[in-house]
mmCIF file with all atom_site columns, C-alpha atoms in Angstrom:
data_model
loop_
_atom_site.group_PDB
_atom_site.id
_atom_site.type_symbol
_atom_site.label_atom_id
_atom_site.label_alt_id
_atom_site.label_comp_id
_atom_site.label_asym_id
_atom_site.label_entity_id
_atom_site.label_seq_id
_atom_site.pdbx_PDB_ins_code
_atom_site.Cartn_x
_atom_site.Cartn_y
_atom_site.Cartn_z
_atom_site.occupancy
_atom_site.B_iso_or_equiv
_atom_site.pdbx_formal_charge
_atom_site.auth_seq_id
_atom_site.auth_comp_id
_atom_site.auth_asym_id
_atom_site.auth_atom_id
_atom_site.pdbx_PDB_model_num
ATOM 1   C CA . MET A 1 1   ? 152.340 -164.440 -162.959 1.00 57.00 ? 137 MET A CA 1
ATOM 2   C CA . ASN A 1 2   ? 151.671 -163.590 -159.351 1.00 66.00 ? 138 ASN A CA 1
ATOM 3   C CA . THR A 1 3   ? 148.742 -161.577 -158.027 1.00 70.00 ? 139 THR A CA 1
ATOM 4   C CA . LYS A 1 4   ? 150.863 -158.494 -157.269 1.00 69.00 ? 140 LYS A CA 1
ATOM 5   C CA . CYS A 1 5   ? 152.023 -158.309 -160.882 1.00 70.00 ? 141 CYS A CA 1
ATOM 6   C CA . LYS A 1 6   ? 148.495 -158.738 -162.200 1.00 65.00 ? 142 LYS A CA 1
ATOM 7   C CA . LYS A 1 7   ? 147.211 -155.926 -159.938 1.00 67.00 ? 143 LYS A CA 1
ATOM 8   C CA . LYS A 1 8   ? 150.044 -153.664 -161.082 1.00 67.00 ? 144 LYS A CA 1
ATOM 9   C CA . ILE A 1 9   ? 149.296 -154.354 -164.772 1.00 67.00 ? 145 ILE A CA 1
ATOM 10  C CA . TRP A 1 10  ? 145.560 -153.803 -164.188 1.00 69.00 ? 146 TRP A CA 1
ATOM 11  C CA . GLY A 1 11  ? 146.325 -150.551 -162.328 1.00 67.00 ? 147 GLY A CA 1
ATOM 12  C CA . ILE A 1 12  ? 148.557 -149.272 -165.140 1.00 69.00 ? 148 ILE A CA 1
ATOM 13  C CA . GLY A 1 13  ? 145.989 -150.317 -167.759 1.00 68.00 ? 149 GLY A CA 1
ATOM 14  C CA . ALA A 1 14  ? 143.166 -148.597 -165.869 1.00 66.00 ? 150 ALA A CA 1
ATOM 15  C CA . GLY A 1 15  ? 145.293 -145.438 -165.467 1.00 69.00 ? 151 GLY A CA 1
ATOM 16  C CA . VAL A 1 16  ? 146.099 -145.378 -169.189 1.00 68.00 ? 152 VAL A CA 1
ATOM 17  C CA . CYS A 1 17  ? 142.404 -145.875 -170.043 1.00 70.00 ? 153 CYS A CA 1
ATOM 18  C CA . ILE A 1 18  ? 141.374 -143.001 -167.755 1.00 69.00 ? 154 ILE A CA 1
ATOM 19  C CA . VAL A 1 19  ? 144.014 -140.713 -169.268 1.00 67.00 ? 155 VAL A CA 1
ATOM 20  C CA . LEU A 1 20  ? 142.865 -141.633 -172.804 1.00 69.00 ? 156 LEU A CA 1
ATOM 21  C CA . VAL A 1 21  ? 139.189 -141.059 -171.952 1.00 70.00 ? 157 VAL A CA 1
ATOM 22  C CA . VAL A 1 22  ? 139.942 -137.659 -170.349 1.00 69.00 ? 158 VAL A CA 1
ATOM 23  C CA . ALA A 1 23  ? 142.164 -136.696 -173.314 1.00 67.00 ? 159 ALA A CA 1
ATOM 24  C CA . PHE A 1 24  ? 139.404 -137.642 -175.747 1.00 69.00 ? 160 PHE A CA 1
ATOM 25  C CA . ILE A 1 25  ? 136.737 -135.732 -173.778 1.00 70.00 ? 161 ILE A CA 1
ATOM 26  C CA . SER A 1 26  ? 138.944 -132.639 -173.506 1.00 72.00 ? 162 SER A CA 1
ATOM 27  C CA . TRP A 1 27  ? 139.672 -132.778 -177.255 1.00 72.00 ? 163 TRP A CA 1
ATOM 28  C CA . TYR A 1 28  ? 136.113 -133.545 -178.372 1.00 77.00 ? 164 TYR A CA 1
ATOM 29  C CA . TYR A 1 29  ? 134.455 -131.130 -175.904 1.00 81.00 ? 165 TYR A CA 1
ATOM 30  C CA . PRO A 1 30  ? 136.879 -128.156 -175.789 1.00 85.00 ? 166 PRO A CA 1
ATOM 31  C CA . PHE A 1 31  ? 134.950 -126.204 -173.114 1.00 84.00 ? 167 PHE A CA 1
ATOM 32  C CA . SER A 1 32  ? 134.348 -129.170 -170.803 1.00 82.00 ? 168 SER A CA 1
ATOM 33  C CA . PRO A 1 33  ? 135.640 -129.084 -167.194 1.00 81.00 ? 169 PRO A CA 1
ATOM 34  C CA . PHE A 1 34  ? 138.099 -131.842 -168.189 1.00 76.00 ? 170 PHE A CA 1
ATOM 35  C CA . SER A 1 35  ? 139.679 -129.712 -170.909 1.00 79.00 ? 171 SER A CA 1
ATOM 36  C CA . ILE A 1 36  ? 142.994 -128.210 -169.839 1.00 76.00 ? 172 ILE A CA 1
ATOM 37  C CA . HIS A 1 37  ? 143.038 -125.173 -172.152 1.00 78.00 ? 173 HIS A CA 1
ATOM 38  C CA . GLN A 1 38  ? 139.275 -124.719 -172.683 1.00 84.00 ? 174 GLN A CA 1
ATOM 39  C CA . SER A 1 39  ? 139.798 -123.177 -176.095 1.00 87.00 ? 175 SER A CA 1
ATOM 40  C CA . PHE A 1 40  ? 138.691 -123.898 -179.625 1.00 89.00 ? 176 PHE A CA 1
ATOM 41  C CA . THR A 1 41  ? 140.102 -122.915 -183.013 1.00 90.00 ? 177 THR A CA 1
ATOM 42  C CA . TYR A 1 42  ? 137.337 -121.460 -185.150 1.00 92.00 ? 178 TYR A CA 1
ATOM 43  C CA . HIS A 1 43  ? 137.736 -121.688 -188.936 1.00 88.00 ? 179 HIS A CA 1
ATOM 44  C CA . PRO A 1 44  ? 135.615 -118.960 -190.564 1.00 86.00 ? 180 PRO A CA 1
ATOM 45  C CA . VAL A 1 45  ? 133.977 -119.588 -193.897 1.00 77.00 ? 181 VAL A CA 1
ATOM 46  C CA . PRO A 1 46  ? 134.425 -116.706 -196.365 1.00 72.00 ? 182 PRO A CA 1
ATOM 47  C CA . GLU A 1 47  ? 131.066 -115.207 -197.271 1.00 72.00 ? 183 GLU A CA 1
ATOM 48  C CA . THR A 1 48  ? 129.968 -112.318 -199.416 1.00 65.00 ? 184 THR A CA 1
ATOM 49  C CA . HIS A 1 49  ? 126.794 -110.273 -199.490 1.00 65.00 ? 185 HIS A CA 1
ATOM 50  C CA . ASN A 1 50  ? 126.020 -108.420 -202.705 1.00 67.00 ? 186 ASN A CA 1
ATOM 51  C CA . SER A 1 51  ? 129.508 -109.514 -203.860 1.00 75.00 ? 187 SER A CA 1
ATOM 52  C CA . LYS A 1 52  ? 131.206 -107.709 -200.935 1.00 83.00 ? 188 LYS A CA 1
ATOM 53  C CA . THR A 1 53  ? 132.946 -109.275 -197.971 1.00 86.00 ? 189 THR A CA 1
ATOM 54  C CA . TYR A 1 54  ? 132.182 -108.127 -194.445 1.00 88.00 ? 190 TYR A CA 1
ATOM 55  C CA . GLU A 1 55  ? 135.598 -106.444 -194.329 1.00 88.00 ? 191 GLU A CA 1
ATOM 56  C CA . GLU A 1 56  ? 134.827 -104.476 -197.511 1.00 89.00 ? 192 GLU A CA 1
ATOM 57  C CA . LYS A 1 57  ? 131.422 -103.421 -196.186 1.00 91.00 ? 193 LYS A CA 1
ATOM 58  C CA . MET A 1 58  ? 133.016 -102.357 -192.899 1.00 92.00 ? 194 MET A CA 1
ATOM 59  C CA . GLY A 1 59  ? 135.663 -100.309 -194.741 1.00 92.00 ? 195 GLY A CA 1
ATOM 60  C CA . GLN A 1 60  ? 133.037 -98.663  -196.927 1.00 93.00 ? 196 GLN A CA 1
ATOM 61  C CA . PHE A 1 61  ? 130.866 -97.729  -193.949 1.00 94.00 ? 197 PHE A CA 1
ATOM 62  C CA . LYS A 1 62  ? 133.818 -96.429  -191.904 1.00 94.00 ? 198 LYS A CA 1
ATOM 63  C CA . ALA A 1 63  ? 134.977 -94.173  -194.752 1.00 94.00 ? 199 ALA A CA 1
ATOM 64  C CA . ALA A 1 64  ? 131.503 -92.605  -195.019 1.00 94.00 ? 200 ALA A CA 1
ATOM 65  C CA . TYR A 1 65  ? 131.108 -92.478  -191.235 1.00 94.00 ? 201 TYR A CA 1
ATOM 66  C CA . GLU A 1 66  ? 134.380 -90.594  -190.692 1.00 94.00 ? 202 GLU A CA 1
ATOM 67  C CA . LYS A 1 67  ? 133.121 -87.858  -193.031 1.00 93.00 ? 203 LYS A CA 1
ATOM 68  C CA . ASP A 1 68  ? 129.817 -87.730  -191.118 1.00 93.00 ? 204 ASP A CA 1
ATOM 69  C CA . LEU A 1 69  ? 131.690 -87.490  -187.821 1.00 92.00 ? 205 LEU A CA 1
ATOM 70  C CA . ASP A 1 70  ? 133.916 -84.647  -189.091 1.00 92.00 ? 206 ASP A CA 1
ATOM 71  C CA . LYS A 1 71  ? 130.817 -82.721  -190.238 1.00 91.00 ? 207 LYS A CA 1
ATOM 72  C CA . ASP A 1 72  ? 129.099 -83.382  -186.912 1.00 88.00 ? 208 ASP A CA 1
ATOM 73  C CA . VAL A 1 73  ? 132.079 -82.096  -184.902 1.00 86.00 ? 209 VAL A CA 1
ATOM 74  C CA . GLU A 1 74  ? 132.100 -78.875  -186.935 1.00 87.00 ? 210 GLU A CA 1
ATOM 75  C CA . SER A 1 75  ? 128.321 -78.419  -186.692 1.00 85.00 ? 211 SER A CA 1
ATOM 76  C CA . ASP A 1 76  ? 126.482 -76.451  -184.014 1.00 81.00 ? 212 ASP A CA 1
ATOM 77  C CA . HIS A 1 77  ? 123.743 -79.091  -183.932 1.00 81.00 ? 213 HIS A CA 1
ATOM 78  C CA . HIS A 1 78  ? 125.289 -82.404  -182.955 1.00 82.00 ? 214 HIS A CA 1
ATOM 79  C CA . ASN A 1 79  ? 123.599 -85.569  -184.106 1.00 86.00 ? 215 ASN A CA 1
ATOM 80  C CA . PRO A 1 80  ? 123.537 -88.097  -181.231 1.00 88.00 ? 216 PRO A CA 1
ATOM 81  C CA . THR A 1 81  ? 123.482 -91.072  -183.624 1.00 91.00 ? 217 THR A CA 1
ATOM 82  C CA . VAL A 1 82  ? 126.648 -89.938  -185.384 1.00 91.00 ? 218 VAL A CA 1
ATOM 83  C CA . ASN A 1 83  ? 128.324 -89.079  -182.091 1.00 90.00 ? 219 ASN A CA 1
ATOM 84  C CA . ARG A 1 84  ? 127.500 -92.390  -180.368 1.00 92.00 ? 220 ARG A CA 1
ATOM 85  C CA . THR A 1 85  ? 128.276 -94.634  -183.330 1.00 94.00 ? 221 THR A CA 1
ATOM 86  C CA . GLN A 1 86  ? 132.001 -94.217  -182.641 1.00 93.00 ? 222 GLN A CA 1
ATOM 87  C CA . PHE A 1 87  ? 131.437 -96.175  -179.393 1.00 93.00 ? 223 PHE A CA 1
ATOM 88  C CA . ILE A 1 88  ? 129.334 -98.872  -181.056 1.00 95.00 ? 224 ILE A CA 1
ATOM 89  C CA . LEU A 1 89  ? 131.495 -99.506  -184.120 1.00 95.00 ? 225 LEU A CA 1
ATOM 90  C CA . PRO A 1 90  ? 134.366 -101.326 -182.292 1.00 94.00 ? 226 PRO A CA 1
ATOM 91  C CA . VAL A 1 91  ? 132.025 -104.220 -181.427 1.00 96.00 ? 227 VAL A CA 1
ATOM 92  C CA . PHE A 1 92  ? 131.801 -104.945 -185.161 1.00 95.00 ? 228 PHE A CA 1
ATOM 93  C CA . GLU A 1 93  ? 135.559 -104.616 -185.738 1.00 93.00 ? 229 GLU A CA 1
ATOM 94  C CA . GLN A 1 94  ? 136.598 -107.617 -183.665 1.00 92.00 ? 230 GLN A CA 1
ATOM 95  C CA . GLU A 1 95  ? 139.433 -109.508 -185.288 1.00 88.00 ? 231 GLU A CA 1
ATOM 96  C CA . TRP A 1 96  ? 137.524 -112.795 -185.419 1.00 90.00 ? 232 TRP A CA 1
ATOM 97  C CA . LEU A 1 97  ? 134.728 -111.188 -187.474 1.00 90.00 ? 233 LEU A CA 1
ATOM 98  C CA . ILE A 1 98  ? 137.048 -109.857 -190.157 1.00 86.00 ? 234 ILE A CA 1
ATOM 99  C CA . GLY A 1 99  ? 139.072 -112.012 -192.511 1.00 77.00 ? 235 GLY A CA 1
ATOM 100 C CA . THR A 1 100 ? 139.274 -115.732 -193.046 1.00 81.00 ? 236 THR A CA 1
ATOM 101 C CA . ASP A 1 101 ? 142.192 -116.749 -190.806 1.00 86.00 ? 237 ASP A CA 1
ATOM 102 C CA . SER A 1 102 ? 141.528 -119.307 -188.075 1.00 90.00 ? 238 SER A CA 1
ATOM 103 C CA . LYS A 1 103 ? 140.910 -117.742 -184.663 1.00 90.00 ? 239 LYS A CA 1
ATOM 104 C CA . THR A 1 104 ? 141.345 -119.263 -181.219 1.00 91.00 ? 240 THR A CA 1
ATOM 105 C CA . MET A 1 105 ? 138.306 -118.798 -178.998 1.00 92.00 ? 241 MET A CA 1
ATOM 106 C CA . ASP A 1 106 ? 138.364 -119.281 -175.251 1.00 91.00 ? 242 ASP A CA 1
ATOM 107 C CA . LYS A 1 107 ? 136.103 -118.290 -172.361 1.00 90.00 ? 243 LYS A CA 1
ATOM 108 C CA . ASP A 1 108 ? 138.073 -115.062 -171.745 1.00 92.00 ? 244 ASP A CA 1
ATOM 109 C CA . LYS A 1 109 ? 137.521 -113.960 -175.361 1.00 94.00 ? 245 LYS A CA 1
ATOM 110 C CA . LEU A 1 110 ? 133.833 -114.788 -175.080 1.00 95.00 ? 246 LEU A CA 1
ATOM 111 C CA . ASP A 1 111 ? 133.648 -112.791 -171.814 1.00 95.00 ? 247 ASP A CA 1
ATOM 112 C CA . ARG A 1 112 ? 135.295 -109.772 -173.476 1.00 95.00 ? 248 ARG A CA 1
ATOM 113 C CA . MET A 1 113 ? 133.008 -110.134 -176.494 1.00 96.00 ? 249 MET A CA 1
ATOM 114 C CA . LEU A 1 114 ? 129.968 -110.226 -174.199 1.00 96.00 ? 250 LEU A CA 1
ATOM 115 C CA . LEU A 1 115 ? 131.156 -107.133 -172.315 1.00 96.00 ? 251 LEU A CA 1
ATOM 116 C CA . ASP A 1 116 ? 131.712 -105.228 -175.586 1.00 96.00 ? 252 ASP A CA 1
ATOM 117 C CA . VAL A 1 117 ? 128.212 -106.100 -176.806 1.00 97.00 ? 253 VAL A CA 1
ATOM 118 C CA . GLN A 1 118 ? 126.690 -105.072 -173.447 1.00 96.00 ? 254 GLN A CA 1
ATOM 119 C CA . GLN A 1 119 ? 128.495 -101.718 -173.572 1.00 95.00 ? 255 GLN A CA 1
ATOM 120 C CA . ALA A 1 120 ? 127.290 -101.109 -177.136 1.00 95.00 ? 256 ALA A CA 1
ATOM 121 C CA . ARG A 1 121 ? 123.760 -101.993 -176.069 1.00 94.00 ? 257 ARG A CA 1
ATOM 122 C CA . ASN A 1 122 ? 124.018 -99.572  -173.123 1.00 94.00 ? 258 ASN A CA 1
ATOM 123 C CA . THR A 1 123 ? 125.110 -96.850  -175.551 1.00 94.00 ? 259 THR A CA 1
ATOM 124 C CA . LEU A 1 124 ? 121.995 -97.499  -177.635 1.00 92.00 ? 260 LEU A CA 1
ATOM 125 C CA . LEU A 1 125 ? 119.869 -97.520  -174.491 1.00 90.00 ? 261 LEU A CA 1
ATOM 126 C CA . HIS A 1 126 ? 121.287 -94.107  -173.612 1.00 88.00 ? 262 HIS A CA 1
ATOM 127 C CA . LEU A 1 127 ? 120.109 -92.860  -177.011 1.00 86.00 ? 263 LEU A CA 1
ATOM 128 C CA . VAL A 1 128 ? 116.592 -94.129  -176.301 1.00 82.00 ? 264 VAL A CA 1
ATOM 129 C CA . VAL A 1 129 ? 116.405 -92.645  -172.829 1.00 79.00 ? 265 VAL A CA 1
ATOM 130 C CA . SER A 1 130 ? 118.174 -89.310  -172.889 1.00 72.00 ? 266 SER A CA 1
ATOM 131 C CA . GLU A 1 131 ? 119.304 -88.200  -176.311 1.00 61.00 ? 267 GLU A CA 1
ATOM 132 C CA . GLY A 1 132 ? 117.960 -87.382  -179.696 1.00 64.00 ? 268 GLY A CA 1
ATOM 133 C CA . ASP A 1 133 ? 114.676 -86.174  -180.997 1.00 79.00 ? 269 ASP A CA 1
ATOM 134 C CA . TYR A 1 134 ? 113.902 -89.322  -182.946 1.00 83.00 ? 270 TYR A CA 1
ATOM 135 C CA . SER A 1 135 ? 110.855 -89.785  -185.107 1.00 86.00 ? 271 SER A CA 1
ATOM 136 C CA . ARG A 1 136 ? 108.555 -92.749  -184.529 1.00 88.00 ? 272 ARG A CA 1
ATOM 137 C CA . GLU A 1 137 ? 110.180 -94.661  -187.412 1.00 90.00 ? 273 GLU A CA 1
ATOM 138 C CA . GLN A 1 138 ? 113.680 -93.938  -186.117 1.00 89.00 ? 274 GLN A CA 1
ATOM 139 C CA . ARG A 1 139 ? 112.728 -95.093  -182.614 1.00 88.00 ? 275 ARG A CA 1
ATOM 140 C CA . VAL A 1 140 ? 111.345 -98.350  -184.038 1.00 91.00 ? 276 VAL A CA 1
ATOM 141 C CA . HIS A 1 141 ? 114.683 -99.010  -185.774 1.00 92.00 ? 277 HIS A CA 1
ATOM 142 C CA . LEU A 1 142 ? 116.588 -98.052  -182.627 1.00 92.00 ? 278 LEU A CA 1
ATOM 143 C CA . VAL A 1 143 ? 114.554 -100.501 -180.532 1.00 92.00 ? 279 VAL A CA 1
ATOM 144 C CA . ASP A 1 144 ? 115.134 -103.174 -183.210 1.00 94.00 ? 280 ASP A CA 1
ATOM 145 C CA . SER A 1 145 ? 118.876 -102.556 -182.916 1.00 95.00 ? 281 SER A CA 1
ATOM 146 C CA . LEU A 1 146 ? 118.653 -102.858 -179.128 1.00 94.00 ? 282 LEU A CA 1
ATOM 147 C CA . ASN A 1 147 ? 116.855 -106.191 -179.472 1.00 96.00 ? 283 ASN A CA 1
ATOM 148 C CA . ASN A 1 148 ? 119.492 -107.372 -181.937 1.00 97.00 ? 284 ASN A CA 1
ATOM 149 C CA . PHE A 1 149 ? 122.222 -106.624 -179.396 1.00 97.00 ? 285 PHE A CA 1
ATOM 150 C CA . LEU A 1 150 ? 120.270 -108.453 -176.676 1.00 96.00 ? 286 LEU A CA 1
ATOM 151 C CA . ASN A 1 151 ? 120.039 -111.496 -178.971 1.00 97.00 ? 287 ASN A CA 1
ATOM 152 C CA . LEU A 1 152 ? 123.814 -111.348 -179.526 1.00 97.00 ? 288 LEU A CA 1
ATOM 153 C CA . GLU A 1 153 ? 124.324 -111.348 -175.753 1.00 97.00 ? 289 GLU A CA 1
ATOM 154 C CA . GLU A 1 154 ? 122.119 -114.417 -175.354 1.00 97.00 ? 290 GLU A CA 1
ATOM 155 C CA . SER A 1 155 ? 123.977 -116.287 -178.110 1.00 97.00 ? 291 SER A CA 1
ATOM 156 C CA . ILE A 1 156 ? 127.390 -115.487 -176.604 1.00 97.00 ? 292 ILE A CA 1
ATOM 157 C CA . ARG A 1 157 ? 126.244 -116.597 -173.132 1.00 96.00 ? 293 ARG A CA 1
ATOM 158 C CA . PHE A 1 158 ? 124.816 -119.822 -174.560 1.00 95.00 ? 294 PHE A CA 1
ATOM 159 C CA . ILE A 1 159 ? 128.152 -120.719 -176.190 1.00 95.00 ? 295 ILE A CA 1
ATOM 160 C CA . LYS A 1 160 ? 130.230 -119.614 -173.188 1.00 92.00 ? 296 LYS A CA 1
ATOM 161 C CA . ASN A 1 161 ? 128.184 -121.595 -170.672 1.00 91.00 ? 297 ASN A CA 1
ATOM 162 C CA . GLY A 1 162 ? 127.954 -124.779 -172.765 1.00 88.00 ? 298 GLY A CA 1
ATOM 163 C CA . LYS A 1 163 ? 130.327 -127.332 -171.271 1.00 85.00 ? 299 LYS A CA 1
ATOM 164 C CA . TYR A 1 164 ? 129.638 -130.219 -173.602 1.00 86.00 ? 300 TYR A CA 1
ATOM 165 C CA . PHE A 1 165 ? 129.458 -128.728 -177.076 1.00 91.00 ? 301 PHE A CA 1
ATOM 166 C CA . SER A 1 166 ? 131.499 -130.792 -179.495 1.00 91.00 ? 302 SER A CA 1
ATOM 167 C CA . ARG A 1 167 ? 134.012 -129.256 -181.890 1.00 90.00 ? 303 ARG A CA 1
ATOM 168 C CA . SER A 1 168 ? 131.524 -129.447 -184.751 1.00 91.00 ? 304 SER A CA 1
ATOM 169 C CA . ASP A 1 169 ? 128.817 -127.859 -182.535 1.00 93.00 ? 305 ASP A CA 1
ATOM 170 C CA . LEU A 1 170 ? 131.158 -124.973 -181.681 1.00 93.00 ? 306 LEU A CA 1
ATOM 171 C CA . GLN A 1 171 ? 132.170 -124.517 -185.316 1.00 93.00 ? 307 GLN A CA 1
ATOM 172 C CA . THR A 1 172 ? 128.500 -124.267 -186.307 1.00 94.00 ? 308 THR A CA 1
ATOM 173 C CA . MET A 1 173 ? 127.500 -122.028 -183.385 1.00 95.00 ? 309 MET A CA 1
ATOM 174 C CA . LEU A 1 174 ? 130.431 -119.629 -183.863 1.00 94.00 ? 310 LEU A CA 1
ATOM 175 C CA . GLY A 1 175 ? 129.662 -119.519 -187.593 1.00 93.00 ? 311 GLY A CA 1
ATOM 176 C CA . ASN A 1 176 ? 126.053 -118.622 -186.748 1.00 94.00 ? 312 ASN A CA 1
ATOM 177 C CA . LEU A 1 177 ? 127.231 -116.029 -184.212 1.00 95.00 ? 313 LEU A CA 1
ATOM 178 C CA . GLN A 1 178 ? 129.536 -114.484 -186.806 1.00 93.00 ? 314 GLN A CA 1
ATOM 179 C CA . GLY A 1 179 ? 126.588 -114.303 -189.220 1.00 92.00 ? 315 GLY A CA 1
ATOM 180 C CA . ASP A 1 180 ? 124.471 -112.713 -186.469 1.00 95.00 ? 316 ASP A CA 1
ATOM 181 C CA . PHE A 1 181 ? 127.125 -110.022 -185.872 1.00 95.00 ? 317 PHE A CA 1
ATOM 182 C CA . TRP A 1 182 ? 127.187 -109.284 -189.606 1.00 93.00 ? 318 TRP A CA 1
ATOM 183 C CA . ALA A 1 183 ? 123.379 -109.042 -189.708 1.00 94.00 ? 319 ALA A CA 1
ATOM 184 C CA . VAL A 1 184 ? 123.300 -106.708 -186.677 1.00 96.00 ? 320 VAL A CA 1
ATOM 185 C CA . PHE A 1 185 ? 125.999 -104.539 -188.280 1.00 96.00 ? 321 PHE A CA 1
ATOM 186 C CA . ASP A 1 186 ? 124.025 -104.467 -191.525 1.00 94.00 ? 322 ASP A CA 1
ATOM 187 C CA . HIS A 1 187 ? 120.795 -103.483 -189.741 1.00 94.00 ? 323 HIS A CA 1
ATOM 188 C CA . TYR A 1 188 ? 122.517 -100.846 -187.614 1.00 95.00 ? 324 TYR A CA 1
ATOM 189 C CA . THR A 1 189 ? 124.371 -99.208  -190.511 1.00 94.00 ? 325 THR A CA 1
ATOM 190 C CA . THR A 1 190 ? 121.907 -99.514  -193.387 1.00 91.00 ? 326 THR A CA 1
ATOM 191 C CA . VAL A 1 191 ? 118.655 -99.103  -191.471 1.00 93.00 ? 327 VAL A CA 1
ATOM 192 C CA . PHE A 1 192 ? 118.946 -97.253  -188.151 1.00 93.00 ? 328 PHE A CA 1
ATOM 193 C CA . TYR A 1 193 ? 122.033 -95.140  -188.908 1.00 92.00 ? 329 TYR A CA 1
ATOM 194 C CA . ASP A 1 194 ? 120.855 -94.226  -192.409 1.00 91.00 ? 330 ASP A CA 1
ATOM 195 C CA . VAL A 1 195 ? 117.435 -93.017  -191.316 1.00 89.00 ? 331 VAL A CA 1
ATOM 196 C CA . SER A 1 196 ? 118.539 -91.262  -188.119 1.00 84.00 ? 332 SER A CA 1
ATOM 197 C CA . HIS A 1 197 ? 121.686 -89.314  -188.990 1.00 72.00 ? 333 HIS A CA 1
ATOM 198 C CA . LYS A 1 198 ? 120.244 -87.177  -191.773 1.00 65.00 ? 334 LYS A CA 1
#
């Protein structure tokens, strides 16, 4: 075998090896710069709290909230918490948070999620600054809710900016983020909303 042939075989072999290494990196690290699609399929784990799923708790809260909102619209004394909750609630109704079907996550979805959380946090900040005659206890719960939203933002940014998280890392981190969203929803609805809308 002549030298030209050997170089050609070595060149093809090296090219195949590079392609295989890049393919492995892009598969194993879905958000890496080498990944073509930069997306990851998240498989949620069904969980219940007090024998209710998140979807059931969301439905139960929304049914009660719609009645509160109707009463507030008809009232002469509007409750800022009831009024503003309609702008906060959509952040908890994201498709990936509800149900057990697999969901594809990419950087665009994470960007939109981050923007939604920031807007909800700004709505809460508006309540702190310019609306509502809140008691000391209510303000404490409102500030806690604000901090919860800030923590969500940090978690989303951490996942979005991580280039070398493996598939198992992303599965764990998105599972934790989903749990964090549920906890923030639970705190907002059963603590702050309950004590401040009455």
